[in-house]
Amino acid sequence: MLILGAGGHGRVVADAALAGGQWSRVFACDRDPARSGGDLPHGGSGELLHGVMLMPIAQAMAVGVPVHVAIGKAAHRERECAALRAGALATVTHPTASISRFATLAPGCFIAAQAVVAPGASLGTSVIVNHGVVVDHDVVVGEFSHIAPRAALGGGVSIGKRVLVGAGASVLPGIRIADDVTIGAGAVVVDHIDEPGTYAGVPARRLQ
Ligand SMILES: CC(C)(COP(=O)(O)OP(=O)(O)OC[C@H]1O[C@@H](n2cnc3c(N)ncnc32)[C@H](O)[C@@H]1OP(=O)(O)O)[C@@H](O)C(=O)NCCC(=O)NCCS
């Protein structure tokens, strides 16, 4: 399995992939040569994190194994996923995450340590559910969205595409959030959000 993106998020994904034991071998690469071993002698590889070998990107992408795109920025993640062949996207789940058998995960999702994904939840392509997040029953999360550490989505919440729900934020049950919205860290979302933009505070209000 190949992790595309060797920054901080890539290291978190690598750690989870190894902890889960889903793959016998895990590699990582990055478009930044300084992060991908491309500047090492002989174009060789180095160690990213306990057994995850860094490879120059051209070499890594030629191998043809499943790829997990581990890039924090939604637009970049979306672009990289679109460039991959159909069926290539790998989902990574940390073994301490609790994922209901009645939840649906589209390809390329990442579920971090201690996260809970409840029955009836549905996650789109390449969604990040970060450390300690609660995605309650029947929540829908659109593709390329990121639910940051310790955020909580109440039952029946609907999140659009490319949304960032900031660390520790709460979204009350049944609330709808449109595409391309950013929710600030610690916010409490009590009303539907229909317009793209940045919203923060308790209760969450649009930042001017
Ligand atoms: C909300 C957020 C996106 C705003 O970022 P920004 O557009 O760069 O805005 P600024 O930092 O310039 O702040 C603008 C104003 O909002 C306030 N503000 C910023 N973040 C806030 C938050 N989370 N809650 C309440 N107010 C906040 C600032 O104090 C500032 O107020 P002022 O105009 O009275 O001085 C950002 O602060 C945030 O919370 N991001 C989420 C980070 C996160 O959880 N990432 C996940 C990492 S895994």
Coordinates of C-alpha atoms and ligand atoms in Angstrom, one line a residue:
M1 CA 0.0 0.0 0.0
L2 CA 1.2 3.5 -0.9
I3 CA 0.6 6.6 1.2
L4 CA 0.7 9.8 -1.0
G5 CA 1.6 12.7 1.3
A6 CA 4.5 12.5 3.7
G7 CA 3.7 15.5 5.9
G8 CA 2.2 15.4 9.4
H9 CA -1.1 13.8 8.3
G10 CA 0.8 11.3 6.2
R11 CA 2.7 10.2 9.3
V12 CA -0.5 9.8 11.2
V13 CA -2.0 7.6 8.4
A14 CA 1.3 5.6 8.2
D15 CA 1.1 4.9 11.9
A16 CA -2.5 3.7 11.7
A17 CA -1.8 1.6 8.6
L18 CA 1.0 -0.2 10.4
A19 CA -0.9 -0.6 13.7
G20 CA -3.9 -2.1 11.8
G21 CA -1.8 -4.7 10.0
Q22 CA -4.0 -4.5 7.0
W23 CA -1.0 -4.5 4.6
S24 CA 2.2 -6.4 4.7
R25 CA 4.2 -3.5 3.2
V26 CA 3.5 0.2 3.4
F27 CA 5.4 2.9 1.4
A28 CA 5.1 6.6 1.3
C29 CA 5.9 9.3 -1.2
D30 CA 5.4 13.0 -1.7
R31 CA 5.4 15.6 -4.5
D32 CA 8.0 17.5 -2.5
P33 CA 11.3 15.6 -3.2
A34 CA 12.7 16.6 0.1
R35 CA 10.0 14.6 1.8
S36 CA 10.1 11.6 -0.4
G37 CA 13.7 10.3 -0.4
G38 CA 14.3 11.8 -3.9
D39 CA 17.3 13.7 -2.6
L40 CA 18.9 10.7 -1.0
P41 CA 21.9 9.0 -2.7
H42 CA 20.9 6.8 -5.7
G43 CA 17.3 8.1 -5.5
G44 CA 17.0 5.6 -2.7
S45 CA 14.6 5.5 0.2
G46 CA 14.6 6.5 3.8
E47 CA 12.5 5.8 6.8
L48 CA 9.4 7.9 7.4
L49 CA 8.1 6.2 10.5
H50 CA 8.8 2.7 11.9
G51 CA 9.0 0.6 8.8
V52 CA 7.2 2.9 6.3
M53 CA 9.7 3.4 3.5
L54 CA 9.9 6.7 1.6
M55 CA 10.2 6.4 -2.2
P56 CA 10.6 8.9 -5.0
I57 CA 7.1 9.6 -6.3
A58 CA 7.7 8.4 -9.9
Q59 CA 9.0 5.1 -8.7
A60 CA 6.2 4.7 -6.1
M61 CA 3.3 5.5 -8.5
A62 CA 4.6 3.0 -11.0
V63 CA 4.3 0.1 -8.5
G64 CA 0.5 -0.1 -9.0
V65 CA -0.5 -0.9 -5.4
P66 CA -3.6 0.7 -3.6
V67 CA -3.0 4.3 -2.8
H68 CA -4.2 6.4 0.2
V69 CA -4.0 10.1 -0.4
A70 CA -3.0 11.6 2.9
I71 CA -3.0 15.3 2.2
G72 CA -4.8 17.6 4.6
K73 CA -6.0 20.3 2.1
A74 CA -9.3 19.1 0.6
A75 CA -8.7 20.6 -2.8
H76 CA -5.3 19.0 -3.1
R77 CA -6.7 15.6 -1.9
E78 CA -9.5 15.8 -4.4
R79 CA -7.0 16.6 -7.3
E80 CA -4.7 13.7 -6.4
C81 CA -7.6 11.2 -6.0
A82 CA -9.0 12.3 -9.4
A83 CA -5.7 11.5 -11.1
L84 CA -5.6 7.9 -9.7
R85 CA -7.0 5.0 -11.7
A86 CA -10.5 3.8 -10.7
G87 CA -10.4 1.3 -7.8
A88 CA -6.9 2.4 -6.6
L89 CA -8.0 4.3 -3.5
A90 CA -7.2 2.5 -0.2
T91 CA -9.1 3.2 3.1
V92 CA -7.1 3.2 6.3
T93 CA -8.6 2.6 9.7
H94 CA -6.8 2.6 13.0
P95 CA -7.5 -0.6 15.0
T96 CA -8.8 1.4 18.0
A97 CA -11.5 3.1 15.9
S98 CA -15.0 1.8 16.4
I99 CA -16.7 1.6 13.1
S100 CA -20.2 0.1 12.9
R101 CA -20.7 -2.7 10.5
F102 CA -23.8 -0.7 9.5
A103 CA -21.8 2.3 8.5
T104 CA -20.7 2.9 4.9
L105 CA -17.2 4.2 3.9
A106 CA -16.4 5.2 0.4
P107 CA -12.9 4.4 -0.9
G108 CA -10.0 6.4 0.4
C109 CA -11.4 7.3 3.8
F110 CA -9.1 7.6 6.9
I111 CA -10.5 6.8 10.4
A112 CA -8.0 7.7 13.1
A113 CA -7.4 6.3 16.6
Q114 CA -10.3 6.4 19.1
A115 CA -12.9 7.7 16.5
V116 CA -16.4 6.3 16.6
V117 CA -18.5 5.9 13.4
A118 CA -22.0 4.8 14.4
P119 CA -24.6 2.7 12.5
G120 CA -26.1 4.3 9.4
A121 CA -23.3 6.8 9.0
S122 CA -22.1 7.3 5.4
L123 CA -18.8 8.8 4.5
G124 CA -17.9 9.9 1.0
T125 CA -14.6 9.4 -0.9
S126 CA -11.4 10.4 1.0
V127 CA -13.1 11.7 4.1
I128 CA -10.9 12.1 7.1
V129 CA -12.3 11.3 10.5
N130 CA -9.6 12.3 12.9
H131 CA -8.5 11.3 16.4
G132 CA -11.4 10.9 18.9
V133 CA -14.1 12.2 16.6
V134 CA -17.7 11.0 17.1
V135 CA -19.8 10.5 14.0
D136 CA -23.2 9.5 15.3
H137 CA -25.9 7.5 13.7
D138 CA -27.1 8.3 10.2
V139 CA -24.7 11.1 9.7
V140 CA -23.7 11.8 6.0
V141 CA -20.3 13.3 5.3
G142 CA -19.6 14.5 1.7
E143 CA -16.4 13.6 -0.2
F144 CA -13.0 15.2 0.8
S145 CA -14.4 16.6 4.1
H146 CA -12.3 16.5 7.2
I147 CA -13.7 16.1 10.7
A148 CA -10.8 17.3 13.0
P149 CA -9.8 15.8 16.3
R150 CA -12.4 15.5 19.0
A151 CA -15.2 17.1 16.9
A152 CA -18.7 15.6 17.4
L153 CA -21.4 15.2 14.7
G154 CA -24.9 14.5 16.2
G155 CA -27.3 12.0 14.8
G156 CA -28.6 12.7 11.3
V157 CA -26.2 15.6 10.6
S158 CA -25.5 16.2 6.9
I159 CA -22.1 17.6 5.9
G160 CA -21.3 18.7 2.4
K161 CA -18.2 18.2 0.3
R162 CA -14.7 19.7 1.2
V163 CA -16.0 20.8 4.6
L164 CA -13.6 21.2 7.5
V165 CA -15.1 20.7 10.9
G166 CA -12.5 22.2 13.3
A167 CA -11.0 20.5 16.3
G168 CA -13.5 20.0 19.2
A169 CA -16.4 21.5 17.3
S170 CA -19.9 20.2 17.8
V171 CA -22.7 20.0 15.3
L172 CA -26.1 19.5 16.8
P173 CA -28.3 16.6 15.6
G174 CA -30.0 17.0 12.3
I175 CA -28.1 20.1 11.2
R176 CA -27.2 20.5 7.5
I177 CA -23.9 22.1 6.4
A178 CA -23.3 23.1 2.8
D179 CA -20.2 22.3 0.6
D180 CA -17.0 24.2 1.1
V181 CA -17.7 25.4 4.7
T182 CA -15.1 25.7 7.4
I183 CA -16.2 25.4 11.0
G184 CA -13.8 26.9 13.6
A185 CA -12.2 24.9 16.4
G186 CA -14.5 24.6 19.4
A187 CA -17.6 26.0 17.5
V188 CA -21.1 24.8 18.3
V189 CA -23.3 24.7 15.2
V190 CA -26.9 25.1 16.1
D191 CA -28.5 26.2 12.8
H192 CA -28.2 24.9 9.2
I193 CA -25.4 26.5 7.2
D194 CA -26.4 26.9 3.5
E195 CA -23.6 29.2 2.3
P196 CA -19.9 28.4 1.8
G197 CA -17.7 30.4 4.3
T198 CA -16.1 30.3 7.7
Y199 CA -18.2 30.0 10.8
A200 CA -17.0 30.0 14.4
G201 CA -18.0 30.5 18.0
V202 CA -20.8 29.4 20.3
P203 CA -23.3 29.4 18.7
A204 CA -21.4 29.4 15.4
R205 CA -21.7 32.6 13.3
R206 CA -20.2 33.6 10.0
L207 CA -16.8 35.3 10.3
Q208 CA -16.8 38.7 8.5
Ligands
LIG1 C1 -12.1 29.7 12.3 C2 -10.7 29.7 11.6 C3 -10.8 28.9 10.3 C4 -10.4 31.1 11.3 O1 -9.2 31.3 10.7 P1 -8.9 32.7 9.9 O2 -9.8 32.8 8.8 O3 -7.4 32.7 9.6 O4 -9.3 33.8 11.0 P2 -8.4 34.6 12.0 O5 -7.4 33.7 12.7 O6 -7.9 35.8 11.2 O7 -9.5 35.1 13.0 C5 -10.6 36.0 12.7 C6 -11.4 36.3 13.9 O8 -12.1 35.1 14.3 C7 -11.7 34.7 15.7 N1 -11.5 33.3 15.7 C8 -10.6 32.5 15.0 N2 -10.9 31.2 15.2 C9 -11.9 31.2 16.1 C10 -12.5 30.1 16.7 N3 -12.2 28.8 16.4 N4 -13.6 30.3 17.5 C11 -13.9 31.6 17.8 N5 -13.4 32.7 17.2 C12 -12.3 32.5 16.4 C13 -10.3 35.5 15.9 O9 -10.1 35.7 17.2 C14 -10.5 36.7 15.1 O10 -11.4 37.6 15.9 P3 -11.2 39.2 15.8 O11 -11.5 39.6 14.4 O12 -12.2 39.7 16.8 O13 -9.8 39.5 16.1 C15 -9.6 29.1 12.4 O14 -9.2 29.9 13.5 C16 -9.9 27.7 13.0 O15 -10.5 27.6 14.1 N6 -9.6 26.7 12.2 C17 -9.8 25.3 12.6 C18 -8.4 24.7 12.9 C19 -8.6 23.2 13.1 O16 -9.3 22.7 14.0 N7 -7.8 22.4 12.3 C20 -7.8 21.0 12.3 C21 -6.4 20.5 12.4 S1 -6.3 18.8 12.4

